[in-house]
Amino acid sequence: MTARLLHSTLFLFAAAVLAGCATSGAPLATAATAALPTYAGAEPLGAAMEGWVYPYPVQMLQFEQEGRLLRMAYMDVQPAQPNGKTVVLFHGKNFGAEYWDNTLRALSKQGYRVIAPDQIGFGKSSKPEIRYTFAMLADNTVRLLDHLKVGRVAIVANSMGGMLGVHFARRNPERVSALVLENPLGLEDYVPSIPPQQTANLVKLEMEQTTTSYRNFIKSYFKDNYRPEFERFVEQFARVQQSSEYPRFAHVSALTYQMIYDGPTYNELPKLTVPTLLAIGQLDRTVFGRRFAPPEAVKPLGNFPQLGKAAQQRIPGAKLVEFENVGHVPHLESPERFHAAVLEFLADKR
C-alpha cells in the first residue's frame, strides 16, 4: 500500500469511527462528515492518469482509429503455473482496470492468464473526443487479443462492462468460452423511461461535480458496504478534476454515457449462445440515467434481484448466483464469494 493511499485510508477510517459513535447528536456526525478528505491540495492527475499506480505493470497497444493515433492500456498477468486458459476483464463506466486487482490475483493464482484492459476512453487509455460505440470497444478488444496472440477467452464483466461483454459475445461467439455478467447494466430497457440527453448538458453536469457529490455517487454502488479502501476511487476523480485536462475528461464521460444509452443489450440477451453466469449482488438498485427521469418512472427500475432472475430465463442455459448483502460490485464487496462462484463456473469451460 502506498503512503498516499494509506494516509487517505486511515483518515477515512477515523472519520467512519466518529460517524459510528454519533448515535445521539448531530454535531458529531457533522464533524465526521467535514473530516472526509477533499484532496484540495493533492497533485492533479492528467486525463491519462499517468501518476496513478496500477497493481501490475501497464503495457500499451498503439493503433490508429478514425485518423487518430490511440494507446490502449492493459495489464497482462501471467500465472506461475498456467492452466492454458485466459480470462479478460471488462470494467464499468466509473472505474478503470485497476479495480480488478483482487480478481487478477485470485484468477492468476488458479492458473489463468488474466488480461485487464482500460477501454479507449477510460483509465490510462487515450480519451479521444469521438462517437463511442460498444462495437468499437469490442473490436478494439479483438485487436488487443490478436496482438497478444490469444484466441479463445472467458469474459468477466461488471456494470457497463457487462453490456460490452454481451456485445463482444454476440459479435465474436467463437472466441468466448464463457461469459460472467457481474451486476451488468442492460438487463432492462432504459430508453422508454429515461429521456435522451444533449451531450452539452451531460458535460455541464460533469463539470459541476464536487468531491462530495462524487463520493455520494460511488457510495450508492456499495450501499452499506462502503469501506475505507474504496475512497481511492473518490481521490482519483478529485485529482483528475483538478487537472487542466478535466474538461476533455468530462466531455469523454458524457460521450460514453451516450454510448450506453444508444447501445442497449436487453434484446440481445436471448441471442447469446455462450455459457453465461449471472453474478448478482442483491442490494443493487443501480438505474442508468436515474437523475433524468421522474421518481415514478424510475421506481420500478434497477431491482437487481428481479432482473437477475428474469435474465436467467431470457438467456439460454444461463446460471444465476445471488450474493446477499452485496451491491453493484461484488468482486470488491465480497471477493471470496464472488471469486469462488466464478472459478467454479469457469472450471470446465474451454
XYZ file of C-alpha atoms in Angstrom:
350
model
C 0.000 0.000 0.000
C 1.428 3.415 -0.948
C 1.894 6.117 1.680
C -0.689 8.247 -0.115
C -3.320 5.502 -0.102
C -2.501 4.544 3.492
C -2.923 8.151 4.594
C -6.329 8.554 2.938
C -7.459 5.130 4.155
C -6.562 5.863 7.779
C -8.126 9.302 7.505
C -11.408 7.914 6.239
C -11.338 5.097 8.804
C -11.060 7.618 11.611
C -13.966 9.560 10.172
C -16.018 6.375 9.917
C -15.340 5.558 13.566
C -16.523 9.006 14.584
C -19.661 8.602 12.476
C -20.358 5.223 14.051
C -20.167 6.741 17.550
C -22.546 9.566 16.683
C -25.769 7.903 17.749
C -27.423 10.758 19.586
C -26.034 14.095 18.434
C -25.949 15.873 15.070
C -22.817 17.984 15.762
C -20.554 14.933 15.995
C -21.969 13.478 12.756
C -21.415 16.825 11.053
C -17.821 16.916 12.272
C -17.217 13.413 10.910
C -18.635 14.414 7.552
C -16.475 17.541 7.489
C -13.395 15.410 8.202
C -13.677 13.473 4.943
C -10.817 14.289 2.560
C -11.335 16.929 -0.122
C -7.974 16.379 -1.885
C -7.813 20.126 -2.468
C -4.029 20.166 -2.183
C -3.352 16.857 -3.880
C -1.272 16.564 -7.032
C -3.524 16.738 -10.128
C -3.867 13.720 -12.395
C -3.973 14.175 -16.154
C -6.656 12.560 -18.313
C -4.401 9.521 -18.835
C -3.734 9.268 -15.070
C -0.004 8.900 -15.601
C 0.769 9.141 -11.882
C -1.835 6.641 -10.705
C -0.328 3.301 -9.685
C -1.873 0.088 -11.056
C -1.390 -3.264 -9.291
C 0.558 -4.810 -12.205
C 2.750 -3.375 -14.964
C 0.751 -1.491 -17.592
C 1.509 -2.054 -21.261
C 0.258 -0.052 -24.242
C -1.114 -1.143 -27.598
C -0.856 1.687 -30.127
C -3.093 1.849 -33.181
C -4.887 4.292 -35.429
C -8.651 4.846 -35.246
C -10.644 7.468 -37.129
C -7.433 9.201 -38.109
C -6.168 9.400 -34.525
C -3.216 7.578 -33.013
C -4.539 5.917 -29.839
C -2.985 3.995 -26.978
C -4.881 1.204 -25.216
C -3.574 0.397 -21.735
C -3.766 -3.124 -20.359
C -2.384 -5.453 -17.710
C -1.410 -8.954 -18.809
C -0.879 -11.134 -15.743
C 0.832 -14.445 -16.390
C 0.261 -17.227 -13.822
C 3.083 -19.089 -12.130
C 1.511 -22.421 -13.123
C -0.563 -21.913 -16.314
C -3.730 -23.930 -16.867
C -3.849 -22.969 -20.535
C -6.880 -20.695 -20.214
C -7.241 -16.907 -20.443
C -9.742 -14.533 -18.830
C -10.409 -10.958 -19.987
C -11.885 -8.451 -17.531
C -14.246 -5.647 -18.640
C -14.533 -2.687 -16.249
C -17.520 -0.433 -15.540
C -18.012 3.164 -16.648
C -16.747 4.822 -13.480
C -13.745 2.581 -12.951
C -10.609 1.516 -14.765
C -8.923 -1.869 -14.936
C -7.075 -1.296 -11.656
C -10.239 -2.053 -9.638
C -9.820 -5.689 -10.733
C -6.734 -6.003 -8.505
C -8.070 -8.804 -6.292
C -9.661 -10.632 -9.258
C -6.372 -10.552 -11.158
C -4.689 -12.150 -8.155
C -7.406 -14.730 -7.483
C -7.640 -15.968 -11.079
C -3.903 -15.968 -11.798
C -3.329 -17.934 -8.590
C -5.524 -20.663 -10.093
C -3.521 -20.785 -13.308
C -5.429 -18.368 -15.536
C -3.711 -15.812 -17.692
C -5.670 -12.625 -16.973
C -5.873 -9.602 -19.264
C -7.413 -6.409 -17.918
C -7.649 -3.583 -20.462
C -8.611 0.023 -19.939
C -11.018 0.501 -22.814
C -10.388 3.526 -25.032
C -11.955 6.478 -23.193
C -11.184 5.089 -19.728
C -8.363 4.713 -17.208
C -4.887 5.165 -18.636
C -6.014 4.708 -22.250
C -6.414 7.524 -24.782
C -9.566 9.614 -24.491
C -10.414 10.923 -27.953
C -13.482 13.103 -28.357
C -15.275 10.820 -30.810
C -18.537 8.896 -31.003
C -18.178 5.831 -28.787
C -19.944 2.545 -29.513
C -19.795 -0.891 -27.938
C -18.937 -2.268 -31.386
C -15.828 -0.082 -31.395
C -14.774 -1.219 -27.911
C -15.413 -4.858 -28.814
C -13.336 -4.559 -31.980
C -10.549 -2.839 -30.022
C -10.529 -5.787 -27.630
C -10.252 -8.209 -30.548
C -7.344 -6.109 -31.801
C -5.661 -6.462 -28.397
C -6.216 -10.224 -28.243
C -4.851 -10.646 -31.774
C -1.804 -8.572 -30.791
C -1.247 -10.881 -27.803
C -1.921 -13.966 -29.950
C -4.775 -15.048 -27.688
C -7.649 -16.937 -29.288
C -10.476 -18.142 -27.080
C -11.153 -16.398 -23.756
C -13.576 -16.230 -20.875
C -15.052 -12.788 -20.196
C -15.755 -11.441 -16.694
C -17.599 -8.135 -16.922
C -19.054 -5.656 -14.421
C -21.676 -2.891 -14.860
C -21.164 -1.120 -18.219
C -18.558 -3.791 -18.926
C -21.414 -6.297 -18.838
C -23.005 -4.533 -21.792
C -19.673 -4.665 -23.596
C -19.425 -8.351 -22.691
C -22.800 -9.059 -24.318
C -21.841 -7.127 -27.457
C -18.456 -8.864 -27.593
C -20.016 -12.339 -27.223
C -22.645 -11.583 -29.856
C -20.025 -10.329 -32.335
C -17.379 -12.977 -31.572
C -19.085 -16.086 -30.136
C -16.349 -18.367 -31.460
C -13.802 -16.567 -29.247
C -15.802 -16.724 -25.985
C -15.644 -19.861 -23.845
C -17.744 -18.327 -21.070
C -19.352 -15.032 -20.074
C -19.689 -13.828 -16.474
C -22.028 -10.845 -16.075
C -21.444 -9.178 -12.702
C -24.342 -6.810 -11.979
C -24.374 -5.708 -15.614
C -26.210 -2.705 -16.915
C -28.631 -3.504 -19.720
C -30.720 -6.212 -18.039
C -33.686 -3.889 -18.641
C -34.555 -1.378 -21.351
C -33.916 2.144 -20.036
C -34.937 4.081 -23.130
C -38.732 4.062 -22.567
C -38.296 5.548 -19.068
C -35.146 7.699 -19.311
C -35.372 10.643 -21.723
C -32.431 11.292 -24.074
C -29.937 13.974 -23.069
C -27.952 16.509 -25.026
C -24.227 15.889 -24.732
C -23.664 19.536 -23.784
C -25.978 19.135 -20.797
C -24.163 15.983 -19.700
C -20.834 17.822 -19.878
C -22.251 20.661 -17.784
C -23.368 18.228 -15.099
C -19.958 16.528 -15.128
C -18.224 19.878 -14.692
C -20.456 20.696 -11.717
C -19.469 17.554 -9.797
C -17.761 18.027 -6.432
C -15.705 15.615 -4.379
C -18.669 15.248 -2.009
C -21.225 14.600 -4.745
C -18.931 12.079 -6.419
C -18.309 10.305 -3.108
C -22.060 10.006 -2.564
C -22.415 8.610 -6.082
C -19.728 5.975 -5.504
C -21.245 5.091 -2.125
C -24.559 4.339 -3.852
C -22.879 1.421 -5.645
C -21.775 -0.194 -2.402
C -24.833 0.520 -0.225
C -23.886 -0.486 3.339
C -20.564 -1.967 2.204
C -18.619 1.236 1.567
C -15.196 0.753 3.120
C -12.133 2.990 3.580
C -10.252 1.334 0.714
C -12.956 2.465 -1.730
C -12.019 6.068 -1.040
C -9.316 5.702 -3.698
C -11.981 5.998 -6.390
C -13.012 9.380 -4.977
C -9.402 10.507 -4.729
C -8.768 9.537 -8.336
C -11.738 11.573 -9.579
C -10.906 14.583 -7.379
C -7.331 14.713 -8.634
C -8.320 14.384 -12.293
C -10.828 17.178 -11.755
C -8.004 19.476 -10.639
C -6.162 18.918 -13.917
C -6.336 21.323 -16.850
C -7.403 18.266 -18.885
C -10.602 17.760 -16.898
C -12.902 19.460 -19.470
C -11.855 16.847 -22.054
C -12.220 14.085 -19.463
C -15.756 15.353 -18.689
C -16.637 15.503 -22.390
C -15.493 11.905 -22.941
C -17.507 10.806 -19.901
C -20.578 12.378 -21.494
C -19.832 10.658 -24.796
C -19.570 7.247 -23.113
C -22.895 7.933 -21.372
C -24.399 8.315 -24.838
C -22.796 5.012 -25.852
C -24.658 3.219 -23.056
C -27.934 4.928 -23.935
C -27.537 4.144 -27.648
C -26.277 0.571 -27.234
C -28.899 -1.374 -25.248
C -28.386 -5.089 -24.689
C -31.798 -6.138 -23.337
C -32.960 -7.609 -26.647
C -29.573 -9.236 -27.243
C -29.764 -11.445 -24.146
C -31.923 -14.217 -25.695
C -29.489 -14.377 -28.634
C -26.447 -15.249 -26.521
C -25.005 -18.638 -27.456
C -22.114 -18.854 -24.968
C -22.245 -20.312 -21.424
C -23.319 -17.436 -19.173
C -23.181 -16.828 -15.435
C -25.197 -14.004 -13.870
C -23.422 -12.931 -10.660
C -25.839 -10.547 -8.975
C -25.438 -8.511 -5.776
C -28.889 -8.381 -4.222
C -28.644 -4.890 -2.691
C -28.035 -3.267 -6.071
C -30.600 -0.725 -7.257
C -28.490 0.995 -9.920
C -30.520 2.722 -12.641
C -28.698 4.165 -15.622
C -29.700 7.825 -16.074
C -31.804 7.868 -12.895
C -31.480 11.619 -12.394
C -33.118 12.393 -15.751
C -36.490 10.781 -15.083
C -39.249 11.481 -12.545
C -39.299 9.220 -9.454
C -42.436 7.396 -10.565
C -40.750 6.377 -13.833
C -37.596 5.193 -12.055
C -39.283 3.370 -9.176
C -39.793 0.006 -10.951
C -36.274 0.027 -12.418
C -32.999 -1.239 -11.006
C -34.380 -4.122 -8.955
C -31.421 -6.444 -9.479
C -32.869 -9.407 -7.546
C -35.746 -9.453 -10.033
C -33.567 -8.527 -13.012
C -31.182 -11.406 -12.350
C -33.979 -13.965 -12.246
C -35.613 -12.530 -15.367
C -32.305 -12.501 -17.254
C -31.674 -16.131 -16.326
C -34.951 -17.005 -18.029
C -34.101 -14.964 -21.120
C -30.504 -16.161 -21.641
C -30.398 -19.756 -22.917
C -28.899 -22.062 -20.294
C -27.776 -19.224 -18.012
C -26.749 -19.894 -14.423
C -27.573 -17.425 -11.640
C -25.618 -16.846 -8.427
C -27.069 -14.347 -5.962
C -24.962 -12.531 -3.366
C -26.920 -11.418 -0.318
C -25.985 -8.099 1.322
C -23.891 -7.093 -1.694
C -24.365 -4.142 -4.037
C -23.196 -3.264 -7.549
C -19.585 -4.518 -7.400
C -19.459 -7.978 -5.783
C -15.793 -8.541 -6.661
C -14.903 -5.659 -4.325
C -17.610 -6.078 -1.690
C -17.460 -9.848 -1.255
C -14.404 -11.053 -3.181
C -14.213 -14.518 -1.630
C -17.790 -15.409 -2.547
C -17.537 -13.825 -5.980
C -14.267 -15.491 -6.946
C -15.408 -18.880 -5.665
C -18.517 -18.665 -7.881
C -16.532 -17.527 -10.927
C -13.835 -20.186 -10.525
C -16.439 -22.920 -10.145
C -18.215 -21.731 -13.284
C -15.042 -21.438 -15.367
C -13.547 -24.763 -14.248
C -14.931 -26.847 -17.142
C -15.076 -24.110 -19.799
C -12.581 -24.128 -22.676
